[in-house]
Amino acid sequence: MEDKYYSRVIKMMVFILDFYLISLAFTITKKLGIEDGVPDNQETSFFLIFSLIWVISGFLTEIYRINKLTSFRTMVWNLAGSMLVHFCLLMLLLYTTNLYQIQNLFLPVLYASSFALFVLSRMAYKTTWKYFEFSGFDQRKIVIVGATHSGRALYEFFESHDFARYNFKGYFDNNPDPLIIHKALIKGRIADLKAFCLKESIDEIYFALPPGNEELLADISKFADDNCIYLRITPDFGDVVSDKYNMFMLDSIPVLTPRREPLGMAVNVFLKRLFDIAFSLLVIMTVYPIIFPIIAIAIKLDSNGPVFFKQPRQGKKNKLFLCWKFRSMFVHGASERQATKNDPRITRVGAFLRKTNLDELPQFINVLLGDMSVVGPRPHISAQTDMYSEAIRKYKVRHFVTPGITGYAQVNGFRGETKEVSLMEKRVEYDVSYMENWSLALDVKIIFLTVWNMVKGEKSAY
């Protein structure tokens, strides 16, 4: 509860500071000589709208979900993602309402100065936390009852995160397993716990024994209360479930799941869908009018056949939908055979479209229809699903979420032809990892990497 309180206070402080930094960014932009960016009579309203959209994009990309464990790199990625979401929402507003007449250089300079100030503020945040950690402020002495898997996980957590706040003093267990906990870390039997706590002025006791030790737990709880020592309970389920399981609370009931499921929460699904709609509309309104006619004409001049290629693919919960693409092959009968390197079926224009991922552009229509997401596991044809689901155990786990135009596996190099089952296994591994670690910031990162790969080209794209 204490950490949650600190988290709320820090979140509010950063939230308020961001408003000031946006105001400062407006001032800096003017000082740089770009004074006619927004008419004077519209400046206040534009500032409020700009700030409000920043708050919306900030909560969508979780930039305010920070604590002392959040790495600076993660903070910067989240800020970049929030900037992209902010830009999409602002452009959508400006394009549809035409409320403001903004000078061309004003927005780029405003965004650059805002981003620089936000990064500096997060850097100051991390520096402040480091100062408190290494100064020993609020340092607490802790012991762990139970040389168990859960107890080892606690110890490794404290050690790996370099907690100067927590000073680990040792384990207490009657039958410690040297294969789990090194004997040098064992300070004694459970009977020795109370005397040690009083002698060393212990602040917190972590109880990490398996269920079934209620009498012992009650005794330690009374001792802790009598001596103003905080008791934390982390029951050990090492013999029942693996550390890959995830726990959440259903009211006051702990529930275990085989994996983290952020997209199993309705609010996250809503936020992801909102981002998909905003981003797709931005692409359709800005990119489609320029690129679509050029690609369509090129396809028609290069070979006979339709401009678009539609193919049934398996989506969320195995439901079939028609996936749209620009046609990149000559018209032929075999539409379910995977493309290979130097495939004679691919046209000259099609080779370029595949290399640059431009053949996927029509799928933003699929996104608006709700069949696809901007980011997610790539949808496969039914024949591939039937084949790989028998060979790869977690293959169909991908279908818990909406398929995407681009995905975590694709930006990590696993796209194109899959000659071996091991290559598909790696794709599935990345897809499941994406599902377990989803955030809007991760979606934005994948979009950035996809665009970068389009620019530099990919060997596996054909």
CSV table of C-alpha atoms in Angstrom, one decimal, residues 101 344 351 456:
chain,number,residue,atom,x,y,z
A,101,GLN,CA,-4.1,27.9,-39.3
A,344,PRO,CA,8.3,-16.9,-60.6
A,351,ALA,CA,8.6,-7.8,-55.8
A,456,LYS,CA,16.5,0.0,-45.1
